[in-house]
């Protein structure tokens, strides 16, 4: 085999090896892109889940604050009802006392003579 043929053969083998390595590198780079896309998708899902959790936490806090406001309103309404009942009872008692005094001032009915 001539030197030219040998060099040509070596260059051909080297070219095939380089082409093969380039193909492997290209395949590896494509896998890296796929992994990065999958990681991005998972990160996006995680961010959305965390945002949902944060929104849920905010809604829970709002609901708890509303429940506290509602509890306070209930306590106030119950207190107002008790105060109204007490005032109504006092007014009824005062009216009853006035009625009894008015009745006591009336002349007793005259009994018919028998």
mmCIF file of N, CA and C in Angstrom:
data_model
loop_
_atom_site.group_PDB
_atom_site.id
_atom_site.type_symbol
_atom_site.label_atom_id
_atom_site.label_comp_id
_atom_site.label_asym_id
_atom_site.label_seq_id
_atom_site.Cartn_x
_atom_site.Cartn_y
_atom_site.Cartn_z
ATOM 1 N N UNK A 1 0.853 -1.159 0.000
ATOM 2 C CA UNK A 1 0.000 0.000 0.000
ATOM 3 C C UNK A 1 0.905 1.230 0.000
ATOM 4 N N UNK A 2 0.492 2.152 -0.762
ATOM 5 C CA UNK A 2 1.313 3.334 -0.884
ATOM 6 C C UNK A 2 1.079 4.262 0.299
ATOM 7 N N UNK A 3 1.999 5.159 0.482
ATOM 8 C CA UNK A 3 1.896 6.134 1.567
ATOM 9 C C UNK A 3 0.629 6.964 1.393
ATOM 10 N N UNK A 4 0.339 7.308 0.146
ATOM 11 C CA UNK A 4 -0.856 8.095 -0.122
ATOM 12 C C UNK A 4 -2.098 7.324 0.296
ATOM 13 N N UNK A 5 -2.141 6.055 -0.035
ATOM 14 C CA UNK A 5 -3.299 5.218 0.304
ATOM 15 C C UNK A 5 -3.404 5.051 1.816
ATOM 16 N N UNK A 6 -2.265 4.937 2.475
ATOM 17 C CA UNK A 6 -2.254 4.792 3.929
ATOM 18 C C UNK A 6 -2.769 6.074 4.592
ATOM 19 N N UNK A 7 -2.280 7.186 4.138
ATOM 20 C CA UNK A 7 -2.725 8.467 4.702
ATOM 21 C C UNK A 7 -4.223 8.635 4.446
ATOM 22 N N UNK A 8 -4.608 8.285 3.204
ATOM 23 C CA UNK A 8 -6.028 8.399 2.863
ATOM 24 C C UNK A 8 -6.868 7.502 3.773
ATOM 25 N N UNK A 9 -6.406 6.289 4.036
ATOM 26 C CA UNK A 9 -7.125 5.347 4.905
ATOM 27 C C UNK A 9 -7.191 5.884 6.334
ATOM 28 N N UNK A 10 -6.077 6.403 6.856
ATOM 29 C CA UNK A 10 -6.028 6.967 8.210
ATOM 30 C C UNK A 10 -6.973 8.159 8.297
ATOM 31 N N UNK A 11 -6.931 9.030 7.309
ATOM 32 C CA UNK A 11 -7.822 10.194 7.302
ATOM 33 C C UNK A 11 -9.281 9.758 7.229
ATOM 34 N N UNK A 12 -9.562 8.745 6.494
ATOM 35 C CA UNK A 12 -10.930 8.235 6.381
ATOM 36 C C UNK A 12 -11.391 7.677 7.713
ATOM 37 N N UNK A 13 -10.516 6.895 8.373
ATOM 38 C CA UNK A 13 -10.872 6.344 9.694
ATOM 39 C C UNK A 13 -11.039 7.474 10.719
ATOM 40 N N UNK A 14 -10.103 8.444 10.655
ATOM 41 C CA UNK A 14 -10.171 9.589 11.568
ATOM 42 C C UNK A 14 -11.453 10.391 11.325
ATOM 43 N N UNK A 15 -11.791 10.593 10.074
ATOM 44 C CA UNK A 15 -13.001 11.332 9.719
ATOM 45 C C UNK A 15 -14.239 10.595 10.211
ATOM 46 N N UNK A 16 -14.254 9.286 10.068
ATOM 47 C CA UNK A 16 -15.379 8.483 10.542
ATOM 48 C C UNK A 16 -15.498 8.584 12.061
ATOM 49 N N UNK A 17 -14.344 8.539 12.735
ATOM 50 C CA UNK A 17 -14.343 8.644 14.206
ATOM 51 C C UNK A 17 -14.833 10.020 14.628
ATOM 52 N N UNK A 18 -14.351 11.075 13.982
ATOM 53 C CA UNK A 18 -14.777 12.436 14.308
ATOM 54 C C UNK A 18 -16.266 12.592 14.038
ATOM 55 N N UNK A 19 -16.724 12.065 12.928
ATOM 56 C CA UNK A 19 -18.148 12.134 12.591
ATOM 57 C C UNK A 19 -18.967 11.401 13.645
ATOM 58 N N UNK A 20 -18.478 10.258 14.068
ATOM 59 C CA UNK A 20 -19.171 9.479 15.097
ATOM 60 C C UNK A 20 -19.194 10.245 16.420
ATOM 61 N N UNK A 21 -18.069 10.840 16.793
ATOM 62 C CA UNK A 21 -18.008 11.614 18.038
ATOM 63 C C UNK A 21 -18.900 12.854 17.964
ATOM 64 N N UNK A 22 -18.929 13.478 16.783
ATOM 65 C CA UNK A 22 -19.813 14.621 16.614
ATOM 66 C C UNK A 22 -21.269 14.200 16.765
ATOM 67 N N UNK A 23 -21.599 13.038 16.228
ATOM 68 C CA UNK A 23 -22.968 12.528 16.336
ATOM 69 C C UNK A 23 -23.307 12.234 17.807
ATOM 70 N N UNK A 24 -22.357 11.643 18.531
ATOM 71 C CA UNK A 24 -22.561 11.373 19.956
ATOM 72 C C UNK A 24 -22.719 12.678 20.740
ATOM 73 N N UNK A 25 -21.876 13.652 20.419
ATOM 74 C CA UNK A 25 -21.958 14.949 21.078
ATOM 75 C C UNK A 25 -23.285 15.625 20.762
ATOM 76 N N UNK A 26 -23.696 15.550 19.513
ATOM 77 C CA UNK A 26 -24.975 16.125 19.109
ATOM 78 C C UNK A 26 -26.123 15.430 19.846
ATOM 79 N N UNK A 27 -26.038 14.105 19.949
ATOM 80 C CA UNK A 27 -27.064 13.348 20.675
ATOM 81 C C UNK A 27 -27.082 13.755 22.150
ATOM 82 N N UNK A 28 -25.883 13.895 22.739
ATOM 83 C CA UNK A 28 -25.788 14.313 24.139
ATOM 84 C C UNK A 28 -26.361 15.714 24.322
ATOM 85 N N UNK A 29 -26.040 16.622 23.406
ATOM 86 C CA UNK A 29 -26.583 17.994 23.481
ATOM 87 C C UNK A 29 -28.102 17.975 23.357
ATOM 88 N N UNK A 30 -28.627 17.118 22.497
ATOM 89 C CA UNK A 30 -30.079 17.017 22.341
ATOM 90 C C UNK A 30 -30.706 16.495 23.635
ATOM 91 N N UNK A 31 -30.026 15.537 24.279
ATOM 92 C CA UNK A 31 -30.521 15.043 25.567
ATOM 93 C C UNK A 31 -30.472 16.136 26.625
ATOM 94 N N UNK A 32 -29.404 16.930 26.611
ATOM 95 C CA UNK A 32 -29.320 18.052 27.543
ATOM 96 C C UNK A 32 -30.488 19.015 27.348
ATOM 97 N N UNK A 33 -30.832 19.287 26.096
ATOM 98 C CA UNK A 33 -31.967 20.174 25.801
ATOM 99 C C UNK A 33 -33.261 19.554 26.312
ATOM 100 N N UNK A 34 -33.435 18.274 26.094
ATOM 101 C CA UNK A 34 -34.641 17.582 26.568
ATOM 102 C C UNK A 34 -34.707 17.633 28.096
ATOM 103 N N UNK A 35 -33.589 17.373 28.758
ATOM 104 C CA UNK A 35 -33.559 17.426 30.228
ATOM 105 C C UNK A 35 -33.866 18.835 30.727
ATOM 106 N N UNK A 36 -33.290 19.824 30.046
ATOM 107 C CA UNK A 36 -33.541 21.213 30.444
ATOM 108 C C UNK A 36 -35.025 21.567 30.260
ATOM 109 N N UNK A 37 -35.624 21.090 29.182
ATOM 110 C CA UNK A 37 -37.050 21.339 28.954
ATOM 111 C C UNK A 37 -37.893 20.670 30.042
ATOM 112 N N UNK A 38 -37.531 19.416 30.371
ATOM 113 C CA UNK A 38 -38.264 18.707 31.429
ATOM 114 C C UNK A 38 -38.093 19.419 32.774
ATOM 115 N N UNK A 39 -36.869 19.867 33.055
ATOM 116 C CA UNK A 39 -36.610 20.585 34.304
ATOM 117 C C UNK A 39 -37.401 21.887 34.334
ATOM 118 N N UNK A 40 -37.445 22.592 33.214
ATOM 119 C CA UNK A 40 -38.219 23.831 33.128
ATOM 120 C C UNK A 40 -39.703 23.549 33.369
ATOM 121 N N UNK A 41 -40.208 22.483 32.770
ATOM 122 C CA UNK A 41 -41.618 22.130 32.965
ATOM 123 C C UNK A 41 -41.898 21.814 34.438
ATOM 124 N N UNK A 42 -41.015 21.041 35.056
ATOM 125 C CA UNK A 42 -41.200 20.716 36.470
ATOM 126 C C UNK A 42 -41.086 21.958 37.350
ATOM 127 N N UNK A 43 -40.127 22.824 37.025
ATOM 128 C CA UNK A 43 -39.974 24.065 37.787
ATOM 129 C C UNK A 43 -41.208 24.944 37.640
ATOM 130 N N UNK A 44 -41.747 24.983 36.424
ATOM 131 C CA UNK A 44 -42.957 25.765 36.182
ATOM 132 C C UNK A 44 -44.124 25.194 36.975
ATOM 133 N N UNK A 45 -44.258 23.867 36.978
ATOM 134 C CA UNK A 45 -45.322 23.230 37.755
ATOM 135 C C UNK A 45 -45.149 23.500 39.251
ATOM 136 N N UNK A 46 -43.912 23.432 39.717
ATOM 137 C CA UNK A 46 -43.635 23.710 41.125
ATOM 138 C C UNK A 46 -43.985 25.153 41.458
ATOM 139 N N UNK A 47 -43.580 26.073 40.591
ATOM 140 C CA UNK A 47 -43.900 27.491 40.818
ATOM 141 C C UNK A 47 -45.405 27.703 40.848
ATOM 142 N N UNK A 48 -46.133 27.044 39.955
ATOM 143 C CA UNK A 48 -47.594 27.171 39.924
ATOM 144 C C UNK A 48 -48.203 26.582 41.195
ATOM 145 N N UNK A 49 -47.689 25.435 41.612
ATOM 146 C CA UNK A 49 -48.198 24.817 42.843
ATOM 147 C C UNK A 49 -47.947 25.723 44.041
ATOM 148 N N UNK A 50 -46.753 26.309 44.094
ATOM 149 C CA UNK A 50 -46.438 27.222 45.198
ATOM 150 C C UNK A 50 -47.322 28.466 45.130
ATOM 151 N N UNK A 51 -47.562 28.954 43.916
ATOM 152 C CA UNK A 51 -48.448 30.117 43.766
ATOM 153 C C UNK A 51 -49.857 29.762 44.206
ATOM 154 N N UNK A 52 -50.309 28.563 43.848
ATOM 155 C CA UNK A 52 -51.640 28.121 44.286
ATOM 156 C C UNK A 52 -51.697 27.999 45.797
ATOM 157 N N UNK A 53 -50.614 27.430 46.376
ATOM 158 C CA UNK A 53 -50.563 27.309 47.830
ATOM 159 C C UNK A 53 -50.590 28.681 48.485
ATOM 160 N N UNK A 54 -49.851 29.614 47.898
ATOM 161 C CA UNK A 54 -49.818 30.974 48.451
ATOM 162 C C UNK A 54 -51.204 31.611 48.330
ATOM 163 N N UNK A 55 -51.843 31.409 47.182
ATOM 164 C CA UNK A 55 -53.191 31.958 46.997
ATOM 165 C C UNK A 55 -54.166 31.289 47.958
ATOM 166 N N UNK A 56 -54.011 29.962 48.123
ATOM 167 C CA UNK A 56 -54.867 29.252 49.072
ATOM 168 C C UNK A 56 -54.634 29.773 50.483
ATOM 169 N N UNK A 57 -53.368 29.978 50.822
ATOM 170 C CA UNK A 57 -53.048 30.486 52.161
ATOM 171 C C UNK A 57 -53.655 31.874 52.357
ATOM 172 N N UNK A 58 -53.590 32.690 51.315
ATOM 173 C CA UNK A 58 -54.172 34.038 51.412
ATOM 174 C C UNK A 58 -55.690 33.947 51.556
ATOM 175 N N UNK A 59 -56.321 33.052 50.780
ATOM 176 C CA UNK A 59 -57.780 32.887 50.890
ATOM 177 C C UNK A 59 -58.159 32.337 52.270
ATOM 178 N N UNK A 60 -57.335 31.438 52.790
ATOM 179 C CA UNK A 60 -57.601 30.891 54.130
ATOM 180 C C UNK A 60 -57.506 32.007 55.162
ATOM 181 N N UNK A 61 -56.485 32.852 55.047
ATOM 182 C CA UNK A 61 -56.346 33.972 55.986
ATOM 183 C C UNK A 61 -57.525 34.918 55.874
ATOM 184 N N UNK A 62 -57.970 35.183 54.645
ATOM 185 C CA UNK A 62 -59.128 36.058 54.455
ATOM 186 C C UNK A 62 -60.381 35.429 55.079
ATOM 187 N N UNK A 63 -60.545 34.122 54.881
ATOM 188 C CA UNK A 63 -61.703 33.431 55.441
ATOM 189 C C UNK A 63 -61.644 33.431 56.967
ATOM 190 N N UNK A 64 -60.452 33.227 57.523
ATOM 191 C CA UNK A 64 -60.311 33.259 58.976
ATOM 192 C C UNK A 64 -60.611 34.647 59.523
ATOM 193 N N UNK A 65 -60.157 35.675 58.817
ATOM 194 C CA UNK A 65 -60.438 37.055 59.246
ATOM 195 C C UNK A 65 -61.933 37.329 59.171
ATOM 196 N N UNK A 66 -62.589 36.851 58.118
ATOM 197 C CA UNK A 66 -64.037 37.035 57.986
ATOM 198 C C UNK A 66 -64.768 36.270 59.086
ATOM 199 N N UNK A 67 -64.295 35.072 59.396
ATOM 200 C CA UNK A 67 -64.923 34.287 60.463
ATOM 201 C C UNK A 67 -64.788 35.017 61.796
ATOM 202 N N UNK A 68 -63.625 35.616 62.048
ATOM 203 C CA UNK A 68 -63.433 36.376 63.287
ATOM 204 C C UNK A 68 -64.380 37.569 63.326
ATOM 205 N N UNK A 69 -64.502 38.270 62.202
ATOM 206 C CA UNK A 69 -65.432 39.401 62.119
ATOM 207 C C UNK A 69 -66.860 38.928 62.377
ATOM 208 N N UNK A 70 -67.217 37.791 61.785
ATOM 209 C CA UNK A 70 -68.559 37.239 61.981
ATOM 210 C C UNK A 70 -68.786 36.839 63.438
ATOM 211 N N UNK A 71 -67.760 36.260 64.079
ATOM 212 C CA UNK A 71 -67.882 35.898 65.504
ATOM 213 C C UNK A 71 -68.114 37.145 66.350
ATOM 214 N N UNK A 72 -67.343 38.197 66.048
ATOM 215 C CA UNK A 72 -67.505 39.451 66.794
ATOM 216 C C UNK A 72 -68.894 40.041 66.575
ATOM 217 N N UNK A 73 -69.386 39.970 65.346
ATOM 218 C CA UNK A 73 -70.729 40.480 65.046
ATOM 219 C C UNK A 73 -71.779 39.666 65.800
ATOM 220 N N UNK A 74 -71.590 38.357 65.894
ATOM 221 C CA UNK A 74 -72.520 37.507 66.636
ATOM 222 C C UNK A 74 -72.513 37.857 68.116
ATOM 223 N N UNK A 75 -71.327 38.018 68.681
ATOM 224 C CA UNK A 75 -71.219 38.392 70.096
ATOM 225 C C UNK A 75 -71.913 39.730 70.332
ATOM 226 N N UNK A 76 -71.692 40.686 69.430
ATOM 227 C CA UNK A 76 -72.333 42.001 69.565
ATOM 228 C C UNK A 76 -73.851 41.892 69.438
ATOM 229 N N UNK A 77 -74.323 41.074 68.508
ATOM 230 C CA UNK A 77 -75.765 40.895 68.326
ATOM 231 C C UNK A 77 -76.387 40.233 69.555
ATOM 232 N N UNK A 78 -75.691 39.248 70.106
ATOM 233 C CA UNK A 78 -76.197 38.589 71.314
ATOM 234 C C UNK A 78 -76.246 39.569 72.480
ATOM 235 N N UNK A 79 -75.212 40.392 72.616
ATOM 236 C CA UNK A 79 -75.175 41.387 73.686
ATOM 237 C C UNK A 79 -76.294 42.411 73.499
ATOM 238 N N UNK A 80 -76.525 42.832 72.260
ATOM 239 C CA UNK A 80 -77.599 43.791 71.985
ATOM 240 C C UNK A 80 -78.957 43.175 72.299
ATOM 241 N N UNK A 81 -79.137 41.912 71.970
ATOM 242 C CA UNK A 81 -80.403 41.234 72.273
ATOM 243 C C UNK A 81 -80.623 41.127 73.775
ATOM 244 N N UNK A 82 -79.565 40.761 74.507
ATOM 245 C CA UNK A 82 -79.680 40.691 75.971
ATOM 246 C C UNK A 82 -80.036 42.065 76.546
ATOM 247 N N UNK A 83 -79.359 43.111 76.053
ATOM 248 C CA UNK A 83 -79.632 44.470 76.540
ATOM 249 C C UNK A 83 -81.074 44.867 76.225
ATOM 250 N N UNK A 84 -81.545 44.534 75.032
ATOM 251 C CA UNK A 84 -82.925 44.852 74.661
ATOM 252 C C UNK A 84 -83.909 44.122 75.565
ATOM 253 N N UNK A 85 -83.643 42.834 75.820
ATOM 254 C CA UNK A 85 -84.539 42.056 76.688
ATOM 255 C C UNK A 85 -84.548 42.632 78.098
ATOM 256 N N UNK A 86 -83.362 42.988 78.603
ATOM 257 C CA UNK A 86 -83.291 43.570 79.945
ATOM 258 C C UNK A 86 -84.047 44.899 79.995
ATOM 259 N N UNK A 87 -83.850 45.745 78.985
ATOM 260 C CA UNK A 87 -84.548 47.032 78.944
ATOM 261 C C UNK A 87 -86.058 46.812 78.829
ATOM 262 N N UNK A 88 -86.460 45.877 77.990
ATOM 263 C CA UNK A 88 -87.881 45.583 77.807
ATOM 264 C C UNK A 88 -88.486 45.075 79.119
ATOM 265 N N UNK A 89 -87.749 44.217 79.815
ATOM 266 C CA UNK A 89 -88.234 43.699 81.094
ATOM 267 C C UNK A 89 -88.346 44.821 82.119
ATOM 268 N N UNK A 90 -87.349 45.720 82.148
ATOM 269 C CA UNK A 90 -87.398 46.851 83.076
ATOM 270 C C UNK A 90 -88.586 47.763 82.755
ATOM 271 N N UNK A 91 -88.810 48.008 81.470
ATOM 272 C CA UNK A 91 -89.953 48.845 81.082
ATOM 273 C C UNK A 91 -91.268 48.166 81.450
ATOM 274 N N UNK A 92 -91.351 46.857 81.223
ATOM 275 C CA UNK A 92 -92.557 46.118 81.593
ATOM 276 C C UNK A 92 -92.789 46.190 83.108
ATOM 277 N N UNK A 93 -91.691 46.025 83.876
ATOM 278 C CA UNK A 93 -91.817 46.096 85.331
ATOM 279 C C UNK A 93 -92.258 47.496 85.771
ATOM 280 N N UNK A 94 -91.688 48.536 85.146
ATOM 281 C CA UNK A 94 -92.065 49.908 85.486
ATOM 282 C C UNK A 94 -93.531 50.146 85.158
ATOM 283 N N UNK A 95 -93.980 49.661 84.007
ATOM 284 C CA UNK A 95 -95.394 49.809 83.637
ATOM 285 C C UNK A 95 -96.286 49.044 84.605
ATOM 286 N N UNK A 96 -95.855 47.877 85.030
ATOM 287 C CA UNK A 96 -96.637 47.079 85.974
ATOM 288 C C UNK A 96 -96.762 47.813 87.309
ATOM 289 N N UNK A 97 -95.657 48.414 87.767
ATOM 290 C CA UNK A 97 -95.694 49.182 89.017
ATOM 291 C C UNK A 97 -96.642 50.365 88.862
ATOM 292 N N UNK A 98 -96.555 51.081 87.748
ATOM 293 C CA UNK A 98 -97.462 52.216 87.517
ATOM 294 C C UNK A 98 -98.908 51.746 87.473
ATOM 295 N N UNK A 99 -99.163 50.646 86.842
ATOM 296 C CA UNK A 99 -100.530 50.107 86.769
ATOM 297 C C UNK A 99 -101.028 49.724 88.147
ATOM 298 N N UNK A 100 -100.185 49.105 88.951
ATOM 299 C CA UNK A 100 -100.588 48.719 90.306
ATOM 300 C C UNK A 100 -100.871 49.959 91.154
ATOM 301 N N UNK A 101 -100.022 50.993 91.006
ATOM 302 C CA UNK A 101 -100.266 52.230 91.743
ATOM 303 C C UNK A 101 -101.569 52.872 91.299
ATOM 304 N N UNK A 102 -101.824 52.883 90.003
ATOM 305 C CA UNK A 102 -103.080 53.475 89.502
ATOM 306 C C UNK A 102 -104.276 52.684 90.004
ATOM 307 N N UNK A 103 -104.168 51.390 90.038
ATOM 308 C CA UNK A 103 -105.275 50.563 90.530
ATOM 309 C C UNK A 103 -105.507 50.775 92.026
ATOM 310 N N UNK A 104 -104.415 50.970 92.758
ATOM 311 C CA UNK A 104 -104.568 51.156 94.202
ATOM 312 C C UNK A 104 -105.205 52.500 94.522
ATOM 313 N N UNK A 105 -105.068 53.457 93.613
ATOM 314 C CA UNK A 105 -105.648 54.782 93.840
ATOM 315 C C UNK A 105 -107.131 54.825 93.464
ATOM 316 N N UNK A 106 -107.570 53.874 92.740
ATOM 317 C CA UNK A 106 -108.988 53.846 92.383
ATOM 318 C C UNK A 106 -109.813 53.546 93.652
ATOM 319 N N UNK A 107 -110.951 54.104 93.665
ATOM 320 C CA UNK A 107 -111.820 53.811 94.805
ATOM 321 C C UNK A 107 -112.293 52.377 94.686
ATOM 322 N N UNK A 108 -112.380 51.742 95.831
ATOM 323 C CA UNK A 108 -112.887 50.377 95.767
ATOM 324 C C UNK A 108 -114.346 50.392 95.322
ATOM 325 N N UNK A 109 -114.753 49.427 94.592
ATOM 326 C CA UNK A 109 -116.150 49.404 94.134
ATOM 327 C C UNK A 109 -117.102 49.322 95.324
ATOM 328 N N UNK A 110 -118.172 49.979 95.201
ATOM 329 C CA UNK A 110 -119.169 49.975 96.285
ATOM 330 C C UNK A 110 -119.985 48.709 96.163
ATOM 331 N N UNK A 111 -120.174 48.139 97.335
ATOM 332 C CA UNK A 111 -120.953 46.926 97.335
ATOM 333 C C UNK A 111 -122.422 47.309 97.476
ATOM 334 N N UNK A 112 -123.203 46.592 96.838
ATOM 335 C CA UNK A 112 -124.640 46.878 96.902
ATOM 336 C C UNK A 112 -125.166 46.536 98.276
ATOM 337 N N UNK A 113 -126.043 47.373 98.767
ATOM 338 C CA UNK A 113 -126.614 47.134 100.094
ATOM 339 C C UNK A 113 -127.606 46.004 100.017
ATOM 340 N N UNK A 114 -127.456 45.137 100.947
ATOM 341 C CA UNK A 114 -128.409 44.031 100.987
ATOM 342 C C UNK A 114 -129.274 44.102 102.192
#
